[in-house]
Coordinates of C-alpha atoms in Angstrom, one line a residue:
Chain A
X297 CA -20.1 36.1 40.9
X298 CA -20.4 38.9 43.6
X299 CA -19.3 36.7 46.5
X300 CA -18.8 38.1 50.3
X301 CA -14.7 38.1 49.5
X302 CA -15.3 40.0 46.7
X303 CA -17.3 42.8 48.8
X304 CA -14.7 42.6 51.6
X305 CA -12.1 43.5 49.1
X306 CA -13.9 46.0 47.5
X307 CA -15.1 47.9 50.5
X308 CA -11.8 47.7 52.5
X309 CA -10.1 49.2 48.9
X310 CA -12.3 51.9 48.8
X311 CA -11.8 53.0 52.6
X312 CA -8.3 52.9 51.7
X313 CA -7.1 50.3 54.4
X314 CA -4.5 47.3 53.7
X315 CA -5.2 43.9 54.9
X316 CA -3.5 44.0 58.2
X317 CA -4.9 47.2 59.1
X318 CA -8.0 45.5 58.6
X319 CA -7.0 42.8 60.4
X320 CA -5.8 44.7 63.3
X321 CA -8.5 46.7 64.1
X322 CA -10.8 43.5 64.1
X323 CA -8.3 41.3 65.6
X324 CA -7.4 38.8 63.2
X325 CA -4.6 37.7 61.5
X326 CA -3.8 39.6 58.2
X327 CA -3.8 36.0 57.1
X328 CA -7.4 35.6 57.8
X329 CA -8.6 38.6 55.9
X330 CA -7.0 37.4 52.9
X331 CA -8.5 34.0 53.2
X332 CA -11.8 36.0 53.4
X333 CA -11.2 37.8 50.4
X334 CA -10.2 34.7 48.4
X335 CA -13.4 32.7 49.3
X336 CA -11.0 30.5 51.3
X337 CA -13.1 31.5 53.8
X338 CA -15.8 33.6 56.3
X339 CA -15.2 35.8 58.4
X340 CA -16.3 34.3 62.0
X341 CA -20.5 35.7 62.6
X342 CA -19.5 37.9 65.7
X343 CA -16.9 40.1 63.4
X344 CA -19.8 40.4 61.3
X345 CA -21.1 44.0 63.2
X346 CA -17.7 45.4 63.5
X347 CA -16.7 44.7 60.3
X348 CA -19.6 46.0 58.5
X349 CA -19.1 49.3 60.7
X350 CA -15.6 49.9 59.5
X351 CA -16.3 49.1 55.5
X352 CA -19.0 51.7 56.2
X353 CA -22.0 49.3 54.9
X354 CA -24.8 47.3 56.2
X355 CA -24.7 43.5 57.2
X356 CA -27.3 42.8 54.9
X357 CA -24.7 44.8 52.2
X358 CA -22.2 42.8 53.2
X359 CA -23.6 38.9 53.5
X360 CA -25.9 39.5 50.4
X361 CA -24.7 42.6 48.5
X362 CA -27.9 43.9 48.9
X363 CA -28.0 47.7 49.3
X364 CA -30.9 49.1 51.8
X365 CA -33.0 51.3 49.9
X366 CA -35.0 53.7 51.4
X367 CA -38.7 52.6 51.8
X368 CA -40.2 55.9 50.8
X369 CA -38.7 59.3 49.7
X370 CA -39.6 62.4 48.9
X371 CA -37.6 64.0 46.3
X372 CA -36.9 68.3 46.2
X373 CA -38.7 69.5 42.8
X374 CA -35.9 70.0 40.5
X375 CA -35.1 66.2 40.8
X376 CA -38.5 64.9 40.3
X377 CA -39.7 63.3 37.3
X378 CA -43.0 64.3 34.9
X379 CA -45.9 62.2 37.0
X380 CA -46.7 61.1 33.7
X381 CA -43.7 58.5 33.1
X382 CA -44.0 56.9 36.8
X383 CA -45.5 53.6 36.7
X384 CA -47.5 52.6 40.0
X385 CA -46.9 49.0 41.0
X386 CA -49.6 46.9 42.6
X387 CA -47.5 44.4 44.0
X388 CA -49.9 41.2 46.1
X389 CA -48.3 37.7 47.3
X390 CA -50.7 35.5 48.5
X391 CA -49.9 33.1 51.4
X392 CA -50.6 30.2 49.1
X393 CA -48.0 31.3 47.2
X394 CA -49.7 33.4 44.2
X395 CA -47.9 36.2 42.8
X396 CA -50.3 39.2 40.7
X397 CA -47.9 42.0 40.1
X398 CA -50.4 44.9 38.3
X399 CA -48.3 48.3 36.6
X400 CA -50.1 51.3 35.9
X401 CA -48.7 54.0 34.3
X402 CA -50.0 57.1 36.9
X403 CA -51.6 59.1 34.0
X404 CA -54.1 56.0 34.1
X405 CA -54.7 56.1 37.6
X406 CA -55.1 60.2 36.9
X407 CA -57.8 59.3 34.5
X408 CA -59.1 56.6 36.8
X409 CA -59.6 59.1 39.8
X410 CA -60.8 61.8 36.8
X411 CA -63.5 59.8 36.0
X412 CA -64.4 58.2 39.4
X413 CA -63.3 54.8 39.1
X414 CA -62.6 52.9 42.3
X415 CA -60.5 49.7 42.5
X416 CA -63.7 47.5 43.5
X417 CA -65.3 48.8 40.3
X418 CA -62.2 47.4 38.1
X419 CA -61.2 44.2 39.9
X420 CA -64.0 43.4 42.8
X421 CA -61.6 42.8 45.3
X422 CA -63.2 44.6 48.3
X423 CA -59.4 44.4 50.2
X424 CA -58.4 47.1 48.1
X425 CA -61.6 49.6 48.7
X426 CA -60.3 51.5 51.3
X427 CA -57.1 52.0 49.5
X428 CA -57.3 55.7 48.7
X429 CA -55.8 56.0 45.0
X430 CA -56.6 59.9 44.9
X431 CA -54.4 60.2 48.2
X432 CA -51.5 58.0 46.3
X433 CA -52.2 60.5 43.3
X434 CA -51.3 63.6 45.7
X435 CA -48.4 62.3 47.5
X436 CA -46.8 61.4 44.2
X437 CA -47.6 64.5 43.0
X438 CA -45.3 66.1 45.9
X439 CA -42.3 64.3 44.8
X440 CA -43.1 61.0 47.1
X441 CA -41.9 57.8 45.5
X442 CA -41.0 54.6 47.0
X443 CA -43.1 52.0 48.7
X444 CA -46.3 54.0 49.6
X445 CA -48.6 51.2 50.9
X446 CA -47.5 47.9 52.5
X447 CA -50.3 45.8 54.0
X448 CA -50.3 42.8 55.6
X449 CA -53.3 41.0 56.2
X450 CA -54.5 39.0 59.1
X451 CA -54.6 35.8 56.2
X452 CA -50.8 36.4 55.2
X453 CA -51.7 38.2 52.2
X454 CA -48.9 41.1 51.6
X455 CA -50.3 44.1 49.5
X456 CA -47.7 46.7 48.5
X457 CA -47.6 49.8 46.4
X458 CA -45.1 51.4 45.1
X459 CA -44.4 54.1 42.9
X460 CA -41.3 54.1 40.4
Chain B
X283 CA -52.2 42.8 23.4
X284 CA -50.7 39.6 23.9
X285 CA -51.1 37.3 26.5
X286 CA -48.7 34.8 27.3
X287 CA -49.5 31.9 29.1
X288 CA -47.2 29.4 30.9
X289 CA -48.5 26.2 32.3
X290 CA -47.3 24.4 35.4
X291 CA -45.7 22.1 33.0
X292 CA -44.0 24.3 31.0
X293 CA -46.0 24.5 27.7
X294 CA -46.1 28.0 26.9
X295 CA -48.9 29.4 24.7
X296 CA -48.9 33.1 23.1
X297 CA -51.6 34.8 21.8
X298 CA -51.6 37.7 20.0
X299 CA -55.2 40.2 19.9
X300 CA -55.0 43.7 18.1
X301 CA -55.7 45.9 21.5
X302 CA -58.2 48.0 19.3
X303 CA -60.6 45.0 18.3
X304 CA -60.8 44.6 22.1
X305 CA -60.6 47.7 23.7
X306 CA -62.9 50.4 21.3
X307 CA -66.0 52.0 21.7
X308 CA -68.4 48.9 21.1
X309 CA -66.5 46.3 23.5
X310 CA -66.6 49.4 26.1
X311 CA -70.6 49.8 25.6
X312 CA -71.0 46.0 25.6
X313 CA -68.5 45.7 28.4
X314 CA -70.4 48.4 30.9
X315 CA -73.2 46.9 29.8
X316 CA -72.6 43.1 30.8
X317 CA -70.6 44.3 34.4
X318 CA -73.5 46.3 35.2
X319 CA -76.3 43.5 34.0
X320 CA -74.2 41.2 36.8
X321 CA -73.7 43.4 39.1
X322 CA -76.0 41.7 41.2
X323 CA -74.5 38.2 41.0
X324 CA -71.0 39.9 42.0
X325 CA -71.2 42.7 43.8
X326 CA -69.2 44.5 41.7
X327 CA -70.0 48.1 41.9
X328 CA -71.8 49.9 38.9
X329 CA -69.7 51.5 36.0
X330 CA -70.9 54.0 33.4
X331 CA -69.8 54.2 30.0
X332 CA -68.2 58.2 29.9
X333 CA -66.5 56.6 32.6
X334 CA -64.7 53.6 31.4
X335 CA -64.2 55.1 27.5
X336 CA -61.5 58.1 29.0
X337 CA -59.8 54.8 30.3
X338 CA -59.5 53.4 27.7
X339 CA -58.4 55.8 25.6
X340 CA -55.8 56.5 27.9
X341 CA -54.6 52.6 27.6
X342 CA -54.1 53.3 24.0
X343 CA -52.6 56.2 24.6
X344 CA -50.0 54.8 27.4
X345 CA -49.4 52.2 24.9
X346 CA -47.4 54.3 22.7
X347 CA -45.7 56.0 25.2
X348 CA -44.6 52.6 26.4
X349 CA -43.2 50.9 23.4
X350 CA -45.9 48.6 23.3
X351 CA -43.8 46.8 26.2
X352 CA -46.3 47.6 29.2
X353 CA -46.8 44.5 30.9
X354 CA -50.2 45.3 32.4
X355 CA -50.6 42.3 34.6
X356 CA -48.4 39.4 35.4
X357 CA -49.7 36.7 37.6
X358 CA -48.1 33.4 38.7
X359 CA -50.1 31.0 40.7
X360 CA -48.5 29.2 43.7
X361 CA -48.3 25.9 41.2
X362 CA -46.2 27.4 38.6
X363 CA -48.9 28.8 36.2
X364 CA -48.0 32.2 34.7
X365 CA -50.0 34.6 32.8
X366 CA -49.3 37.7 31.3
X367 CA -51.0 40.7 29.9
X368 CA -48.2 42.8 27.5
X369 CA -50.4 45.6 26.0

């Protein structure tokens, strides 16, 4: 398992700094970092922001390994993919708790916006009307992928739409 | 098309439909036709037949661009319930 130690290690190794550099600059005891990187330990919360600033990573990175992806990009021609193998993710967590996660490949929605279809027509949910689907369509088209649409609702509904 | 269904208390049921005895020509007519007959009980904006067949002929379509592993809708309820839709 990918504990925080492990990422400490792992960072620190690939910035090319031993454990009492480390140490130093934070101003700890070499001791300390290696009791971090064995699990025999955490680092203290306030080294938290200094410490993520020299591994070169986010706290988020670093407590939970998650990497921060960018919430929408737009990618130069040569690196974008045919439309036609993208999948559009309808993704809607209710605040009871209920989970509908909808994937449509984007030469449906092509069709779907082709043929005039709207979202109200195909599931009656009047939240989604104003949800422009030809405008998705477009901005995909020009190399936009990413979380295109994130709604939250006044009733703690979260509607999101992304594009993969 | 299968649909897989889990229950809150962990029975799971799987059922298996060939996708063209549900989704063809007749089931699209008698589909549009049925939406549109309750339109007024639901609301549900009205739907015409040339425009629901190029859908559907598109589904079939995706499906063997997929693999036939195109899970179309997955829902899980707040009490455990799952249900999918694998076209």
């Amino acid at each position: 398992m990918n504990t925080i130690g492990k990422r400490i290690s792992e960072y620190r190794k690939k910035k090319n700094l031993k454990q009492d550099e480390l140490a130093e600059m934070l101003g700890v005891s070499p001791q300390a970092v290696s009791k971090w990187e064995n699990d025999l330990s955490c680092p203290d919360i306030s080294l938290l922001p200094e410490l993520s600033r020299i591994l070169g990573i986010s706290i988020d990175e670093l407590v939970q390994g998650k990497k921060e992806e960018p919430i929408v990009s737009v990618l130069p021609e040569e690196q974008r993919k045919d439309i036609n193998k993208l999948m559009l993710r309808i993704v809607v967590d209710s605040e009871e708790g209920d989970r509908v996660r909808v994937n449509l490949p984007m030469a449906l929605v092509k069709v779907a916006i082709e043929t005039g279809i709207a979202m109200p027509q195909i599931n009656g949910n009047e939240a989604l009307k104003n949800i422009d689907f030809a405008q998705i369509f477009t901005l995909v088209e020009n190399g936009a992928i990413g979380n295109l649409v994130e709604v939250d609702s006044a009733d703690g509904d979260t509607v999101r739409i992304f594009v993969e | 098309m299968k649909i897989d269904i889990t229950t809150d208390e962990g029975k799971r049921v799987l059922l298996w439909f060939p996708t063209r005895l549900f989704l063809n020509r007749l089931t699209v007519a008698i589909g549009v036709a049925y939406i549109n007959k309750s339109e007024r009980d639901y609301g549900v904006p009205k739907l015409s037949y040339s425009q629901v067949l190029p859908l559907v002929k598109e589904i079939h379509r995706q499906r063997r661009i997929q693999g036939r592993k195109w899970t179309l809708v997955d829902v899980v309820s707040a009490d455990g319930e799952c249900v999918k839709i694998i076209l």
